[in-house]
Coordinates of C-alpha atoms in Angstrom, one line a residue:
M1 CA 91.6 88.5 104.2
T2 CA 87.4 90.0 105.1
V3 CA 87.2 90.8 107.8
S4 CA 83.2 88.7 108.8
Y5 CA 81.4 89.4 111.6
T6 CA 78.3 88.0 110.4
L7 CA 78.1 85.1 113.5
E8 CA 78.8 87.4 116.2
V9 CA 75.6 89.8 115.3
A10 CA 72.6 87.1 114.2
D11 CA 70.7 88.0 117.7
A12 CA 70.6 91.6 118.9
R13 CA 72.2 91.8 122.2
F14 CA 73.2 94.0 124.8
G15 CA 76.5 94.8 124.4
G16 CA 76.1 92.9 120.7
F17 CA 77.8 96.2 118.4
C18 CA 79.8 96.9 121.4
K19 CA 82.2 93.6 121.7
L20 CA 83.1 94.6 118.0
L21 CA 84.4 97.7 119.0
L22 CA 87.7 95.6 120.7
R23 CA 88.5 94.2 117.0
W24 CA 92.0 95.0 115.1
K25 CA 91.6 93.6 111.4
G26 CA 89.0 95.9 109.3
S27 CA 88.8 98.6 112.1
I28 CA 88.6 102.3 111.7
Y29 CA 91.5 102.0 114.2
K30 CA 93.4 100.3 112.1
L31 CA 93.2 102.4 109.1
L32 CA 92.6 106.2 111.0
Y33 CA 94.7 105.6 113.6
K34 CA 98.0 107.7 111.1
D35 CA 95.7 109.9 110.0
F36 CA 95.0 111.0 114.4
L37 CA 98.1 111.1 115.8
L38 CA 98.9 113.8 113.7
F39 CA 95.5 116.2 113.3
C40 CA 96.8 114.9 118.2
G41 CA 99.9 116.1 117.3
V42 CA 99.9 120.0 115.2
Y43 CA 97.2 120.1 118.3
V44 CA 99.6 119.3 120.8
F45 CA 101.9 121.9 118.7
F46 CA 99.8 125.1 118.5
S47 CA 98.2 124.9 122.3
V48 CA 102.5 124.6 123.2
F49 CA 103.7 127.7 120.4
Y50 CA 100.6 129.9 122.5
R51 CA 101.1 128.8 126.0
F52 CA 104.7 129.3 126.6
L53 CA 106.2 130.2 123.2
L54 CA 104.4 134.0 122.1
S55 CA 104.4 136.9 123.7
P56 CA 101.1 138.3 125.9
K57 CA 101.2 141.0 122.5
Q58 CA 100.8 137.8 119.5
Q59 CA 99.1 135.8 122.4
D60 CA 96.8 138.8 121.9
L61 CA 96.4 138.4 118.2
F62 CA 97.2 134.7 118.6
E63 CA 93.5 134.5 120.5
R64 CA 92.6 136.8 117.7
I65 CA 92.8 134.5 114.7
A66 CA 91.6 131.8 116.6
L67 CA 88.0 132.6 117.7
Y68 CA 88.0 134.0 113.3
C69 CA 89.1 130.5 112.9
D70 CA 85.9 129.0 115.1
Q71 CA 83.6 130.9 113.5
F72 CA 83.7 129.1 110.6
T73 CA 83.5 125.9 112.0
N74 CA 80.1 126.4 114.2
T75 CA 78.7 128.0 111.2
N76 CA 78.7 125.3 109.3
F77 CA 80.6 127.9 106.9
I78 CA 82.6 124.6 105.4
P79 CA 79.6 122.5 104.6
V80 CA 82.1 119.2 105.7
L81 CA 78.5 116.7 106.7
F82 CA 76.4 117.4 103.6
V83 CA 79.5 116.8 100.5
L84 CA 81.0 113.7 102.8
G85 CA 77.6 112.4 103.7
F86 CA 76.6 112.6 100.1
Y87 CA 80.3 111.1 98.4
V88 CA 79.9 107.3 101.2
T89 CA 76.8 107.2 100.3
L90 CA 77.5 107.7 96.1
A91 CA 81.1 105.0 97.2
F92 CA 79.1 102.9 98.3
N93 CA 76.3 102.1 95.8
R94 CA 79.2 101.8 93.4
W95 CA 80.7 99.8 95.5
W96 CA 77.6 97.5 95.7
G97 CA 77.3 97.8 92.2
Q98 CA 80.3 96.6 91.2
Y99 CA 80.1 92.8 93.8
T100 CA 76.6 92.6 93.0
N101 CA 78.7 93.2 89.5
F102 CA 80.7 90.0 89.9
P103 CA 81.4 87.7 87.3
L104 CA 79.9 84.2 89.0
P105 CA 80.0 81.2 86.7
D106 CA 76.5 79.1 88.8
N107 CA 74.3 80.1 86.5
L108 CA 75.4 79.2 83.2
M109 CA 77.0 75.9 84.5
M110 CA 74.1 74.8 85.4
V111 CA 73.2 75.8 82.1
V112 CA 76.1 73.9 80.1
S113 CA 75.9 70.4 81.9
G114 CA 71.6 70.4 81.3
N115 CA 71.9 70.9 77.4
V116 CA 75.3 70.0 75.8
H117 CA 75.4 66.0 76.8
G118 CA 77.3 63.8 75.5
T119 CA 79.0 61.3 78.1
D120 CA 81.4 60.0 76.2
E121 CA 85.4 62.1 75.4
R122 CA 84.1 64.5 73.7
G123 CA 80.9 65.6 75.8
R124 CA 82.6 65.4 77.6
L125 CA 86.1 68.0 76.1
L126 CA 83.1 70.4 75.0
R127 CA 81.4 71.4 78.6
R128 CA 84.9 71.4 80.4
T129 CA 86.0 73.2 77.2
L130 CA 83.2 76.1 77.3
M131 CA 83.4 76.4 81.0
R132 CA 87.4 77.4 81.1
Y133 CA 86.4 79.7 78.6
A134 CA 83.8 81.4 80.6
N135 CA 86.3 81.5 84.0
L136 CA 89.0 82.1 81.2
S137 CA 87.5 85.5 81.2
S138 CA 87.2 86.6 84.6
V139 CA 90.9 85.7 85.1
L140 CA 90.5 87.9 82.1
I141 CA 89.0 91.5 83.5
L142 CA 90.4 90.7 87.6
R143 CA 93.6 90.7 86.1
S144 CA 92.9 94.3 84.2
I145 CA 91.5 95.7 87.6
S146 CA 92.3 93.3 90.8
T147 CA 96.0 94.2 92.3
R148 CA 95.7 90.9 94.1
V149 CA 94.8 88.9 90.3
L150 CA 97.7 90.8 88.9
K151 CA 100.1 90.0 91.3
R152 CA 99.2 86.0 90.9
F153 CA 99.2 86.6 87.4
P154 CA 101.5 88.9 85.2
T155 CA 102.5 87.5 82.9
M156 CA 100.1 85.0 79.9
E157 CA 101.7 83.0 80.1
H158 CA 101.3 81.8 83.7
I159 CA 97.6 82.0 83.2
V160 CA 98.8 79.7 80.6
E161 CA 100.1 78.1 83.5
A162 CA 97.2 77.4 85.9
G163 CA 95.1 75.6 83.3
F164 CA 92.7 78.4 81.8
M165 CA 94.4 78.5 78.3
T166 CA 96.5 76.2 76.2
T167 CA 99.5 77.3 74.3
H168 CA 97.6 77.5 71.4
E169 CA 94.4 79.1 72.9
L170 CA 97.1 81.6 73.4
N171 CA 98.6 82.1 70.5
N172 CA 95.3 83.2 68.9
F173 CA 95.3 85.0 71.5
E174 CA 98.2 87.4 70.7
S175 CA 98.1 87.2 67.3
L176 CA 94.6 88.9 67.0
H177 CA 95.6 93.1 67.8
S178 CA 93.9 95.0 69.0
D179 CA 94.3 98.4 71.0
F180 CA 91.4 97.3 74.3
N181 CA 91.6 94.9 76.7
K182 CA 90.8 91.3 75.6
Y183 CA 88.9 89.8 78.2
W184 CA 85.8 89.1 75.3
M185 CA 87.8 87.3 73.4
P186 CA 87.3 83.5 75.4
L187 CA 83.6 84.6 75.2
T188 CA 83.5 85.1 71.6
W189 CA 85.3 81.9 71.5
F190 CA 82.2 80.2 73.3
S191 CA 79.3 81.1 71.3
N192 CA 81.0 79.7 68.4
L193 CA 81.9 76.4 70.6
A194 CA 78.7 76.4 71.1
S195 CA 77.3 76.4 67.6
R196 CA 80.0 73.5 66.8
A197 CA 78.4 71.5 69.7
R198 CA 74.7 71.9 68.5
E199 CA 75.5 71.4 64.9
E200 CA 77.0 68.3 66.0
G201 CA 73.7 67.2 68.3
R202 CA 75.6 67.5 71.7
V203 CA 73.4 70.5 71.6
R204 CA 69.7 69.2 70.3
D205 CA 67.3 71.8 69.4
D206 CA 67.7 75.9 69.6
I207 CA 65.9 77.2 72.5
A208 CA 68.8 75.2 74.0
L209 CA 71.3 77.1 72.3
R210 CA 69.8 80.5 72.7
L211 CA 69.7 79.5 76.5
L212 CA 72.9 79.3 76.3
M213 CA 74.0 82.1 74.7
D214 CA 71.5 84.1 77.4
E215 CA 73.1 82.9 80.1
L216 CA 76.4 84.0 78.1
N217 CA 75.3 87.6 77.1
K218 CA 75.1 87.6 81.0
Y219 CA 77.5 86.6 82.2
R220 CA 79.6 89.1 79.4
G221 CA 77.4 91.7 80.8
K222 CA 78.7 91.5 84.5
C223 CA 82.4 91.0 83.5
S224 CA 81.6 94.4 80.3
L225 CA 80.2 96.5 83.7
L226 CA 83.4 95.4 86.3
F227 CA 85.4 97.0 83.5
H228 CA 83.7 100.2 83.0
Y229 CA 83.3 100.5 86.8
D230 CA 87.1 100.1 86.7
W231 CA 87.6 103.2 83.5
I232 CA 84.8 105.5 84.6
S233 CA 85.5 106.3 88.2
I234 CA 83.4 109.3 90.6
P235 CA 84.3 112.5 89.4
L236 CA 87.6 113.2 90.2
V237 CA 86.8 117.2 91.3
Y238 CA 84.1 115.4 93.6
T239 CA 86.6 113.4 95.6
Q240 CA 89.1 116.7 95.0
V241 CA 86.0 119.0 97.2
V242 CA 85.1 116.1 99.6
T243 CA 88.8 116.1 100.7
L244 CA 90.0 119.3 100.2
A245 CA 86.1 120.1 103.1
V246 CA 87.7 117.7 104.9
Y247 CA 91.2 119.0 105.4
S248 CA 90.4 121.8 105.3
F249 CA 88.4 122.0 107.8
F250 CA 90.4 120.6 110.7
A251 CA 92.9 123.2 109.9
F252 CA 90.7 125.9 110.9
C253 CA 90.1 123.5 113.7
V254 CA 93.9 123.0 115.4
V255 CA 93.9 126.6 115.4
G256 CA 89.7 127.6 116.2
R257 CA 89.7 124.8 118.4
Q258 CA 91.7 125.7 120.9
F259 CA 91.2 126.9 124.6
L260 CA 92.2 130.0 125.4
N261 CA 93.0 132.1 128.3
P262 CA 89.8 131.7 130.3
E263 CA 90.3 135.5 132.2
K264 CA 90.1 137.4 128.8
G265 CA 86.2 136.1 129.2
Y266 CA 86.6 135.0 125.7
K267 CA 83.0 134.2 124.5
D268 CA 82.2 130.1 124.9
H269 CA 86.2 130.5 127.0
K270 CA 84.5 130.2 130.2
I271 CA 86.7 126.9 130.9
D272 CA 91.0 126.0 129.5
L273 CA 90.4 121.7 129.5
Y274 CA 93.8 121.5 127.5
V275 CA 92.1 118.2 125.4
P276 CA 90.0 118.9 122.9
V277 CA 87.8 116.4 123.7
F278 CA 84.2 117.1 121.6
T279 CA 87.0 118.1 118.9
L280 CA 89.0 114.5 118.6
L281 CA 85.6 112.8 118.2
Q282 CA 85.0 115.2 115.8
F283 CA 88.5 114.4 113.9
F284 CA 87.4 110.5 114.0
F285 CA 83.8 111.1 112.6
Y286 CA 84.1 113.4 109.8
A287 CA 87.9 112.2 108.8
G288 CA 86.0 107.7 109.9
W289 CA 83.6 108.5 107.2
L290 CA 86.6 110.5 103.9
K291 CA 88.8 106.9 105.1
V292 CA 85.6 105.0 104.5
G293 CA 84.9 106.4 101.1
E294 CA 88.1 105.9 100.7
L295 CA 88.1 102.5 100.9
I296 CA 84.8 101.8 99.6
I297 CA 85.3 103.2 96.3
N298 CA 87.6 100.5 94.6
P299 CA 87.1 97.1 96.7
F300 CA 89.4 95.4 94.0
G301 CA 92.9 95.8 95.9
E302 CA 94.1 94.9 99.1
D303 CA 92.7 96.7 102.1
D304 CA 91.7 94.5 105.1
D305 CA 87.7 93.7 103.5
D306 CA 88.6 94.4 99.2
F307 CA 86.5 91.9 97.4
E308 CA 88.8 88.0 97.4
T309 CA 89.5 88.1 94.2
N310 CA 91.8 85.2 94.1
Q311 CA 89.6 83.3 96.4
L312 CA 86.5 84.2 94.0
I313 CA 88.2 82.2 91.0
D314 CA 89.6 79.4 92.8
R315 CA 86.0 78.3 93.9
N316 CA 84.3 79.6 90.6
I317 CA 87.0 77.1 88.7
Q318 CA 86.8 74.3 91.0
V319 CA 82.7 74.2 91.2
S320 CA 81.8 74.9 87.2
M321 CA 84.3 72.1 86.6
L322 CA 82.5 69.4 89.1
A323 CA 78.8 70.8 87.7
V324 CA 80.2 69.9 84.4
D325 CA 82.3 67.1 85.2
D326 CA 81.9 65.1 88.0
M327 CA 78.6 65.8 88.6
Y328 CA 76.6 65.3 84.8
Q329 CA 74.2 62.8 84.2
N330 CA 75.7 61.6 88.4
L331 CA 72.3 60.6 89.6
A332 CA 71.5 58.9 92.9
P333 CA 69.0 56.9 92.7
I334 CA 65.2 58.1 92.4
E335 CA 63.2 56.5 96.0
K336 CA 59.2 56.9 97.5
D337 CA 60.4 59.7 99.8
K338 CA 60.0 59.3 104.0
H339 CA 57.2 60.4 103.6
W340 CA 55.7 58.7 100.5
E341 CA 53.1 57.0 102.5
Q342 CA 51.8 60.4 105.0
R343 CA 49.3 62.2 103.5
H344 CA 50.1 64.6 107.3
F345 CA 53.2 65.3 108.9
S346 CA 55.5 67.5 110.4
V347 CA 59.7 67.6 109.6
P348 CA 61.5 66.8 113.3
Y349 CA 62.4 69.4 115.4
T350 CA 65.1 68.9 117.5
L351 CA 65.6 70.0 121.2
S352 CA 67.2 72.9 121.1
T353 CA 64.1 74.3 118.5
A354 CA 61.0 72.4 120.5
A355 CA 59.8 76.2 121.5
E356 CA 58.9 76.8 118.3
T357 CA 56.2 74.9 117.4
L358 CA 54.5 76.4 120.7
T359 CA 54.3 79.4 118.0
P360 CA 50.9 79.3 116.4
A361 CA 51.2 79.4 112.0
F362 CA 51.3 83.1 111.0
K363 CA 48.3 83.8 108.7
G364 CA 47.7 86.3 108.8
S365 CA 47.4 90.5 109.9
T366 CA 43.5 90.9 110.2
F367 CA 43.5 87.1 111.7
D368 CA 43.3 87.9 114.9
M369 CA 40.8 90.3 115.0
R370 CA 38.1 88.9 117.5
S371 CA 33.9 88.7 116.5
T372 CA 34.0 90.5 119.1
H373 CA 34.4 93.6 117.1
F374 CA 32.7 92.6 114.2
N375 CA 29.8 91.9 115.9
F376 CA 29.7 95.5 117.3
C377 CA 30.2 97.1 114.2
Y378 CA 26.9 95.0 113.3
A379 CA 25.3 95.9 116.1
F380 CA 26.2 99.7 115.2
C381 CA 25.0 99.7 111.8
C382 CA 22.1 98.1 113.0
C383 CA 21.2 101.0 115.4
C384 CA 21.9 103.1 112.2
S385 CA 19.0 101.2 110.0
D386 CA 16.7 101.3 112.3
Q387 CA 16.4 104.8 113.1

């Protein structure tokens, strides 16, 4: 399940973010600890190998190799920051684009509820079928890109059993041969059924039908974008370059960042601490950054922070059916509101928010300028004019 901590950072306070560091689920520690332990193990191996298993002559050779490797890690010979930063930014923009293009039926269901009329069984059937087609299309596209949804609906029979499709519709779906993904077929059914509703007078004019088609095309466009996000990835060569840059950088670090014998007077080796604290922090930041890119490049998997696609499917089908069925023409009696007789009124505050009434309303950034400023400017202008 997606890890949410929004409430905990609602107010900025001392140590607010520090409390989040203690979380495990969805944390960088959970994502990185195996790589971190491996790096520490390799570093310790080379340290023990250098200190206890090599002869003095071999130690001299190892020290020259370490100094040679160190010059590349200290002079940014490998452009880790530039390559990694640009890659994660690109992955984040891709992640956000996939989130904002998730097909939600809210706009479409409002248009269907307001423009496909009829309180009889036929009207109800039309509205529910239209929204079922829309939800079926999103299930088909999510089933082809999300491992969670595919595990939930491994075959088309499971989709029929879940109520998104009838047996006759499945036969029509499978009878149309296509080498490509057929997620668009239910939306075609939606378009044809909307045209039939217009012929029957359920959709009362062409403007309402056009509104239905416009919202349908927006919904279809989001389904299509998710399909193309899944189809066209960030170029593999760039992912390979970033991975090689990070891992080769730390491959040099396990040798180049070794603490050498301070008695030999090597530059920047005046002390022997055994534990490379700053190198470990550098690994945590750089490798953690790479893991972030790995996590968000495809948010339709089963990681802690991947999209809850199955819950979104449940939510979409429920609210769309409620909107076009239970809530169709289900209005409360129109009554005069509480402040009908009051020309000037204010909405009450609770005791916990009463202090906000003492804060003056914002009227513009220049509203509080003192009149003395204008008087001074006026007097200055008068003096200049007299001269």
